[in-house]
Amino acid sequence: MKMIYTRKDFPDGFQFGCATSSYQIEGHGFGGAGRTHWDDFAATPGNVVRAEHGARACDHYHRWTEDFDLIADANLDVYRFSTSWARVLPDGRGTPNAEGLDFYDRLVDGLLERGLKPAATLYHWELPSALADLGGWRNRDIAGWFGDYTDVIMRRIGDRVWSAAPINEPWCVGWLSHFLGHHAPGLRDIRATARAMHHVLLAHGTAISTMRGLGMGNLGGVFNMEYAAPADDSPEAASAAKLYDGYYNRFFLSGVFHKTYPDEVLEGLGPHMPARWDEDFDVIGAPIDWCGINYYTRKLIAPDKGPWPSHHEVPGPLPKTAMEWEIYPEGLEFFLKRTHAEYSKGLPIYVTENGMAAPDTVIDGAVPDPHRIDYLNAHLAAVQSALADGVPVEGYFIWSLLDNYEWALGYEKRFGVVHVDFDSLQRTPKASYHALKAALTR
Ligand code: FCB
């Protein structure tokens, strides 16, 4: 089975990449990394499937050369990875871990040696526990702590990375982790949510300014988006979906690109926001050079009589991935167009994550994953439609290179184009990997 589109179907210079994150692949038990709130969350019964954690993960810490060879052999152009705050600064502040800095230095050089562009993300969720003790994202001081961490790591690798983004998926850091409690620190608290959602943007803007100060360019933001569809034709369902779209998708884009938050979101969060939040937009709205969109699925939203936001998700009818996420490529096309028209207005847009989980297994040394090839084809078709409409999409990154630690779902949701056996740690490229490699020949 083949990819429908090949490299030649995309504009010159269009970048194809794959994405990973530190805690999900490196093995946080190695190399002097500090404890993170994910270690604490996973050690608390009921939070993570089988209480799995990232102490070993894919052991990328020791196997990165093999992993980078796989990326280069697939004819990909860019590797989007993250640096772990707790690996660089085990206590979140203070003395850096020399081994950690050396590790990221080696990674960047290893990518460049293979002709791959390093795309760095500074935070993909592994907050040092020492900072969680101080309130983590609820504490306004996190913006300064994050700026200092940005300075430490980027003084070391900032001269060689191709692009950098401060924070992966502000919605997950804010809402998913402080309102729904599904991710570390596992809070379900509206006041904590309002603060985290604002401070995550304050930290984003602070890191952008820090990196500008170091003379870095090609800086962006990575926003996750979920298409919100009303569960029925009623006006109540329409406004429920609009509110979901507001706090999920528009809140963060509005903050960064419009220096304001959507009214309907402030109706609920306003009373819980930190003092003088509306004076922070010059930091938050520091100009960026590109906008990243992580896209996976849509949700059907139905109104209810509970407290704000007074709605809930209902299962949809479309085919689903192993995450129970509906496959809805139209949503990607919608977000590419809307982000360009209403927020980023001409800046390059990258699909910084897209992909699917499936229970892939090795059969006679091969891993047939036609479902993933279908998924990628359908979403690349959405990118093509946006391009045809004049949206400046400049790249597409698959989540993920490797099967890895899928957070609260542990190791059982396999998103990789390369299969990982979590006992032997053996890597086996899946059929989708081979299909991509063929499609991306230069
Ligand atoms: C995104 C995360 C990534 C991975 C995928 C499936 O929200 O950025 O770490 O978990 O979802």
Coordinates of C-alpha atoms and ligand atoms in Angstrom, one line a residue:
M1 CA 0.0 0.0 0.0
K2 CA 1.3 3.4 -1.0
M3 CA 1.1 7.1 -0.1
I4 CA -1.2 8.9 -2.5
Y5 CA 1.0 12.1 -2.6
T6 CA 4.7 12.2 -3.0
R7 CA 7.2 15.0 -2.3
K8 CA 6.7 16.3 -5.8
D9 CA 3.0 17.1 -5.1
F10 CA 4.0 19.7 -2.5
P11 CA 5.6 23.1 -3.1
D12 CA 9.4 23.4 -3.2
G13 CA 10.9 23.5 0.2
F14 CA 7.9 21.9 1.9
Q15 CA 9.3 20.2 5.0
F16 CA 8.4 16.6 6.0
G17 CA 9.2 15.6 9.5
C18 CA 8.4 13.4 12.4
A19 CA 7.9 14.4 16.0
T20 CA 8.6 12.9 19.4
S21 CA 9.0 14.3 23.0
S22 CA 11.6 13.8 25.7
Y23 CA 9.6 12.1 28.5
Q24 CA 7.9 9.8 26.0
I25 CA 11.0 8.3 24.5
E26 CA 14.3 9.2 26.3
G27 CA 14.2 7.2 29.5
H28 CA 14.0 9.8 32.2
G29 CA 15.8 7.5 34.7
F30 CA 19.1 8.0 32.8
G31 CA 21.6 10.8 32.7
G32 CA 20.9 12.6 35.9
A33 CA 17.5 14.0 35.0
G34 CA 15.5 15.4 37.9
R35 CA 12.1 14.0 39.1
T36 CA 9.1 15.4 37.2
H37 CA 5.4 15.7 38.0
W38 CA 4.8 12.9 35.5
D39 CA 6.8 10.5 37.7
D40 CA 4.6 11.6 40.7
F41 CA 1.4 11.4 38.7
A42 CA 2.2 7.9 37.4
A43 CA 3.2 6.7 40.9
T44 CA -0.3 7.6 42.1
P45 CA -2.8 4.7 41.7
G46 CA -5.5 5.1 39.1
N47 CA -3.8 7.9 37.0
V48 CA -1.9 5.9 34.4
V49 CA -2.7 2.5 32.8
R50 CA -0.7 -0.1 34.8
A51 CA 1.0 2.9 36.6
E52 CA 3.5 3.0 33.7
H53 CA 6.1 5.8 33.7
G54 CA 8.9 7.1 31.5
A55 CA 12.0 5.9 33.4
R56 CA 13.1 3.8 30.5
A57 CA 10.6 4.5 27.8
C58 CA 12.2 3.8 24.4
D59 CA 15.7 4.2 25.8
H60 CA 16.3 6.8 23.2
Y61 CA 18.9 8.2 25.6
H62 CA 21.2 5.4 24.6
R63 CA 19.8 4.5 21.2
W64 CA 19.5 7.9 19.6
T65 CA 22.0 7.2 16.8
E66 CA 19.9 4.2 15.6
D67 CA 16.8 6.4 15.8
F68 CA 18.3 9.2 13.9
D69 CA 19.5 6.8 11.2
L70 CA 15.9 5.7 10.8
I71 CA 14.7 9.3 10.4
A72 CA 17.4 10.1 7.8
D73 CA 16.7 6.8 5.9
A74 CA 13.0 7.7 5.7
N75 CA 14.0 10.7 3.6
L76 CA 12.5 13.1 6.2
D77 CA 13.8 16.6 6.4
V78 CA 13.1 17.8 10.0
Y79 CA 13.0 16.2 13.4
R80 CA 10.8 17.8 16.0
F81 CA 12.0 16.8 19.5
S82 CA 11.8 18.4 22.9
T83 CA 14.3 19.1 25.6
S84 CA 13.3 18.1 29.1
W85 CA 13.4 20.9 31.7
A86 CA 14.2 18.4 34.4
R87 CA 17.1 16.9 32.5
V88 CA 18.6 20.3 32.0
L89 CA 17.8 21.7 35.4
P90 CA 17.0 18.8 37.8
D91 CA 15.4 21.1 40.4
G92 CA 13.9 23.4 37.7
R93 CA 16.2 26.2 38.7
G94 CA 19.8 26.5 39.9
T95 CA 22.6 24.2 38.8
P96 CA 22.3 22.7 35.4
N97 CA 22.9 19.0 34.8
A98 CA 26.0 18.9 32.7
E99 CA 25.2 15.4 31.3
G100 CA 21.8 16.7 30.2
L101 CA 23.2 19.7 28.3
D102 CA 25.8 17.4 26.7
F103 CA 23.1 15.0 25.7
Y104 CA 21.0 17.7 23.8
D105 CA 24.2 19.0 22.3
R106 CA 25.0 15.6 20.9
L107 CA 21.4 15.2 19.6
V108 CA 21.6 18.5 17.7
D109 CA 25.0 17.7 16.2
G110 CA 23.8 14.1 15.4
L111 CA 20.9 15.5 13.4
L112 CA 23.0 18.0 11.5
E113 CA 25.5 15.3 10.6
R114 CA 22.7 13.4 9.0
G115 CA 21.4 16.4 7.1
L116 CA 18.3 16.7 9.4
K117 CA 16.9 20.0 10.7
P118 CA 16.5 20.1 14.5
A119 CA 13.2 21.6 15.5
A120 CA 13.3 22.1 19.3
T121 CA 10.3 22.4 21.7
L122 CA 11.3 23.5 25.2
Y123 CA 8.4 22.0 27.2
H124 CA 6.5 18.9 26.4
W125 CA 5.1 18.4 29.8
E126 CA 7.8 17.1 32.2
L127 CA 7.6 19.8 34.8
P128 CA 10.4 19.4 37.5
S129 CA 8.7 18.2 40.7
A130 CA 10.6 20.9 42.6
L131 CA 8.6 23.5 40.7
A132 CA 5.3 21.6 41.0
D133 CA 5.9 21.9 44.8
L134 CA 5.8 25.6 44.4
G135 CA 2.5 25.5 42.5
G136 CA 3.8 24.7 39.0
W137 CA 1.7 26.4 36.4
R138 CA -0.5 28.0 39.0
N139 CA 2.4 30.2 40.2
R140 CA 3.0 33.3 38.1
D141 CA 6.7 33.0 38.8
I142 CA 6.8 30.1 36.4
A143 CA 7.2 32.5 33.5
G144 CA 10.5 33.7 34.9
W145 CA 11.6 30.1 35.8
F146 CA 10.8 29.1 32.2
G147 CA 12.6 32.0 30.8
D148 CA 15.7 31.1 32.8
Y149 CA 15.6 27.5 31.6
T150 CA 15.2 28.7 28.0
D151 CA 18.3 30.7 28.4
V152 CA 20.3 27.8 29.8
I153 CA 19.4 25.3 27.1
M154 CA 19.4 27.7 24.2
R155 CA 22.8 29.2 25.1
R156 CA 24.0 25.6 24.5
I157 CA 22.0 24.6 21.4
G158 CA 20.3 27.7 20.1
D159 CA 23.0 28.5 17.6
R160 CA 22.3 25.2 15.7
V161 CA 18.6 24.5 16.0
W162 CA 16.5 25.2 12.8
S163 CA 13.4 26.2 14.7
A164 CA 12.2 26.5 18.3
A165 CA 8.9 26.6 20.0
P166 CA 8.4 27.2 23.8
I167 CA 5.5 25.0 24.8
N168 CA 3.8 22.0 23.3
E169 CA 0.0 22.3 23.3
P170 CA -1.0 25.0 25.9
W171 CA -4.5 23.5 26.1
C172 CA -3.1 20.2 27.4
V173 CA -0.9 22.0 30.0
G174 CA -3.8 24.2 31.1
W175 CA -7.2 22.5 30.7
L176 CA -6.4 18.8 30.3
S177 CA -4.1 18.8 33.3
H178 CA -5.9 21.3 35.7
F179 CA -9.6 21.1 34.8
L180 CA -10.1 17.5 33.5
G181 CA -7.2 16.1 35.6
H182 CA -6.3 13.6 32.9
H183 CA -2.6 14.6 32.9
A184 CA -0.1 15.7 35.5
P185 CA -0.6 17.3 38.0
G186 CA -4.1 15.8 37.8
L187 CA -6.0 18.7 39.2
R188 CA -9.7 19.3 38.7
D189 CA -10.0 22.9 39.8
I190 CA -11.3 25.9 37.8
R191 CA -9.1 28.4 39.6
A192 CA -6.0 26.4 38.9
T193 CA -7.1 26.1 35.3
A194 CA -7.6 29.8 34.7
R195 CA -4.2 30.5 36.2
A196 CA -2.4 27.7 34.3
M197 CA -4.0 28.8 31.0
H198 CA -2.8 32.3 31.4
H199 CA 0.6 31.5 32.9
V200 CA 1.4 29.0 30.1
L201 CA 1.0 31.9 27.6
L202 CA 3.0 34.2 29.8
A203 CA 5.8 31.6 29.9
H204 CA 5.5 31.2 26.1
G205 CA 6.0 34.9 25.5
T206 CA 8.8 35.1 28.0
A207 CA 10.7 32.3 26.3
I208 CA 10.2 33.9 22.9
S209 CA 11.7 37.2 24.1
T210 CA 14.6 35.2 25.8
M211 CA 15.4 33.5 22.5
R212 CA 15.1 36.7 20.5
G213 CA 17.6 38.1 23.0
L214 CA 20.0 35.3 22.1
G215 CA 19.7 36.2 18.5
M216 CA 17.6 33.2 17.5
G217 CA 15.1 33.2 14.7
N218 CA 12.4 30.9 13.3
L219 CA 10.5 30.8 16.5
G220 CA 6.9 29.6 16.7
G221 CA 4.0 28.3 18.9
V222 CA 2.6 24.8 18.8
F223 CA -1.2 24.7 19.4
N224 CA -3.4 21.6 19.5
M225 CA -6.8 21.9 18.0
E226 CA -9.9 19.7 18.0
Y227 CA -12.8 20.4 15.8
A228 CA -15.9 21.0 17.9
A229 CA -19.2 19.8 16.3
P230 CA -22.6 20.3 17.9
A231 CA -24.1 17.0 18.9
D232 CA -27.5 18.0 17.4
D233 CA -29.2 20.8 15.6
S234 CA -30.4 22.8 18.6
P235 CA -29.1 26.3 19.3
E236 CA -28.0 25.1 22.8
A237 CA -25.7 22.4 21.1
A238 CA -24.3 25.1 18.8
S239 CA -23.3 27.4 21.6
A240 CA -21.9 24.4 23.6
A241 CA -19.7 23.6 20.6
K242 CA -18.7 27.2 20.2
L243 CA -17.6 27.4 23.9
Y244 CA -15.6 24.2 23.5
D245 CA -13.9 25.7 20.4
G246 CA -13.3 28.8 22.5
Y247 CA -11.4 27.4 25.4
Y248 CA -9.8 24.6 23.4
N249 CA -8.7 26.3 20.2
R250 CA -9.3 30.1 20.2
F251 CA -8.2 31.0 23.7
F252 CA -4.5 30.5 23.0
L253 CA -4.4 31.7 19.4
S254 CA -6.4 34.8 20.5
G255 CA -3.9 35.5 23.3
V256 CA -0.9 35.3 21.1
F257 CA -2.3 36.8 17.9
H258 CA -5.0 39.2 19.1
K259 CA -3.8 40.0 22.6
T260 CA -7.2 39.2 24.1
Y261 CA -9.2 36.2 25.2
P262 CA -12.6 35.1 23.8
D263 CA -15.6 36.6 25.7
E264 CA -17.4 33.3 26.1
V265 CA -14.4 31.8 27.8
L266 CA -13.9 34.7 30.2
E267 CA -17.6 34.3 31.2
G268 CA -16.4 31.1 33.0
L269 CA -12.8 31.7 33.7
G270 CA -12.8 35.5 34.3
P271 CA -13.5 35.3 38.0
H272 CA -10.7 32.9 38.5
M273 CA -8.0 34.7 36.5
P274 CA -4.9 36.0 38.3
A275 CA -4.8 39.8 39.1
R276 CA -4.0 42.1 36.3
W277 CA -4.0 39.4 33.7
D278 CA -5.0 41.8 31.0
E279 CA -1.7 43.7 31.4
D280 CA 0.3 40.7 30.2
F281 CA -0.5 40.7 26.5
D282 CA 2.6 42.5 25.4
V283 CA 4.6 39.6 26.7
I284 CA 2.2 37.0 25.5
G285 CA 1.8 38.5 22.1
A286 CA 5.5 38.8 21.3
P287 CA 5.7 38.3 17.5
I288 CA 6.4 34.8 16.3
D289 CA 7.6 33.5 12.9
W290 CA 5.3 30.6 12.3
C291 CA 2.3 28.8 13.8
G292 CA 2.2 25.1 14.5
I293 CA -1.0 23.1 14.6
N294 CA -1.3 19.6 16.2
Y295 CA -4.4 17.9 14.9
Y296 CA -6.0 14.5 15.6
T297 CA -9.7 14.5 15.8
R298 CA -13.1 16.2 16.4
K299 CA -15.5 16.0 19.3
L300 CA -19.3 16.1 19.4
I301 CA -20.4 18.4 22.1
A302 CA -23.8 18.4 23.9
P303 CA -25.2 20.9 26.4
D304 CA -26.1 19.9 29.9
K305 CA -27.3 21.5 33.2
G306 CA -24.0 21.2 35.1
P307 CA -21.8 24.1 36.1
W308 CA -19.9 26.1 33.5
P309 CA -18.9 25.0 30.8
S310 CA -22.2 23.1 31.0
H311 CA -21.5 20.6 28.3
H312 CA -20.0 17.2 27.7
E313 CA -18.7 15.0 24.8
V314 CA -20.8 12.3 23.2
P315 CA -19.5 9.5 21.1
G316 CA -19.5 10.2 17.4
P317 CA -20.4 7.8 14.5
L318 CA -17.2 8.0 12.4
P319 CA -14.5 5.3 12.3
K320 CA -12.2 5.6 15.3
T321 CA -8.5 5.0 16.1
A322 CA -7.3 3.0 19.1
M323 CA -7.6 6.3 21.1
E324 CA -11.4 6.2 20.3
W325 CA -10.7 9.4 18.4
E326 CA -12.9 9.8 15.3
I327 CA -11.0 10.2 12.0
Y328 CA -12.0 13.6 10.6
P329 CA -9.5 15.1 8.2
E330 CA -11.9 17.9 7.3
G331 CA -11.1 19.4 10.7
L332 CA -7.5 19.8 9.7
E333 CA -8.4 21.6 6.5
F334 CA -10.8 23.8 8.6
F335 CA -8.1 24.8 11.1
L336 CA -5.4 25.4 8.5
K337 CA -7.8 27.8 6.7
R338 CA -9.2 29.5 9.8
T339 CA -5.8 29.9 11.5
H340 CA -4.4 31.6 8.4
A341 CA -7.5 33.8 7.8
E342 CA -8.1 34.9 11.4
Y343 CA -4.9 34.6 13.4
S344 CA -1.5 33.9 11.8
K345 CA -2.4 35.9 8.6
G346 CA 0.3 35.0 6.2
L347 CA 2.9 33.4 8.6
P348 CA 4.1 30.0 7.6
I349 CA 1.9 27.2 9.2
Y350 CA 3.2 23.8 10.0
V351 CA 1.2 20.7 10.9
T352 CA 3.5 20.0 13.9
E353 CA 1.7 16.7 14.8
N354 CA -0.7 14.4 13.1
G355 CA -1.0 10.7 13.3
M356 CA -3.0 7.7 14.8
A357 CA -2.7 4.9 17.3
A358 CA -3.4 1.3 16.5
P359 CA -2.6 -2.1 18.1
D360 CA 0.2 -2.8 15.6
T361 CA 2.1 -6.1 15.9
V362 CA 5.2 -7.6 14.3
I363 CA 4.4 -10.4 12.0
D364 CA 7.3 -12.3 10.5
G365 CA 9.5 -9.2 10.9
A366 CA 7.0 -6.8 9.3
V367 CA 4.3 -4.5 10.7
P368 CA 1.4 -4.1 8.4
D369 CA -0.4 -0.8 9.2
P370 CA -2.5 0.1 6.2
H371 CA -4.8 2.0 8.5
R372 CA -2.0 4.5 9.3
I373 CA -1.2 4.9 5.6
D374 CA -4.9 5.7 5.0
Y375 CA -4.9 8.2 7.8
L376 CA -1.8 10.0 6.6
N377 CA -3.2 10.0 3.0
A378 CA -6.5 11.6 4.2
H379 CA -4.8 14.2 6.2
L380 CA -2.2 15.1 3.5
A381 CA -5.2 15.5 1.2
A382 CA -6.5 18.1 3.7
V383 CA -3.2 19.9 3.6
Q384 CA -3.4 19.8 -0.2
S385 CA -6.9 21.5 -0.1
A386 CA -5.6 24.2 2.2
L387 CA -2.6 24.8 -0.1
A388 CA -4.9 25.0 -3.1
D389 CA -6.8 27.7 -1.2
G390 CA -3.6 29.7 -0.7
V391 CA -2.9 28.8 2.9
P392 CA 0.9 29.0 3.4
V393 CA 1.4 25.5 4.9
E394 CA 5.1 24.9 4.8
G395 CA 5.5 21.5 6.5
Y396 CA 3.9 18.4 7.9
F397 CA 5.2 16.3 10.9
I398 CA 4.0 12.8 11.8
W399 CA 3.3 11.9 15.3
S400 CA 5.4 9.8 15.9
L401 CA 8.7 8.3 14.9
L402 CA 8.4 5.6 17.5
D403 CA 5.7 3.8 19.5
N404 CA 6.2 5.5 22.9
Y405 CA 4.8 6.4 26.3
E406 CA 1.4 7.7 25.6
W407 CA 1.0 9.5 28.9
A408 CA -2.0 8.3 30.9
L409 CA -2.5 5.4 28.5
G410 CA 0.9 4.0 29.1
Y411 CA 2.7 2.0 26.4
E412 CA -0.3 0.4 24.8
K413 CA -1.3 3.1 22.3
R414 CA 1.1 2.8 19.4
F415 CA 1.5 6.0 17.3
G416 CA 4.9 5.2 15.7
V417 CA 5.8 4.6 12.1
V418 CA 8.5 2.5 13.8
H419 CA 7.3 -0.3 16.1
V420 CA 9.0 -0.6 19.5
D421 CA 9.0 -3.9 21.4
F422 CA 9.0 -2.6 25.0
D423 CA 10.7 -5.7 26.4
S424 CA 13.7 -6.0 23.9
L425 CA 13.4 -2.3 22.8
Q426 CA 13.9 -3.6 19.2
R427 CA 12.8 -1.1 16.6
T428 CA 10.9 -2.4 13.5
P429 CA 9.9 0.0 10.8
K430 CA 6.2 -0.4 10.0
A431 CA 4.7 -0.5 6.4
S432 CA 3.8 3.2 6.8
Y433 CA 7.5 3.9 7.4
H434 CA 8.4 2.2 4.1
A435 CA 5.5 3.9 2.2
L436 CA 6.7 7.3 3.5
K437 CA 10.3 6.6 2.6
A438 CA 9.2 5.8 -1.0
A439 CA 7.0 8.9 -1.2
L440 CA 9.6 11.3 0.1
T441 CA 12.5 10.3 -2.2
R442 CA 14.2 13.4 -3.3
Ligands
FCB1 C1 -0.4 15.1 21.5 C2 0.8 15.1 22.3 C3 1.8 14.0 22.1 C4 1.0 12.7 21.9 C5 -0.1 12.8 20.9 C6 -0.8 11.6 20.7 O1 -1.4 15.8 22.2 O2 1.5 16.3 22.0 O3 2.7 14.0 23.1 O4 0.5 12.3 23.2 O5 -1.0 13.8 21.3

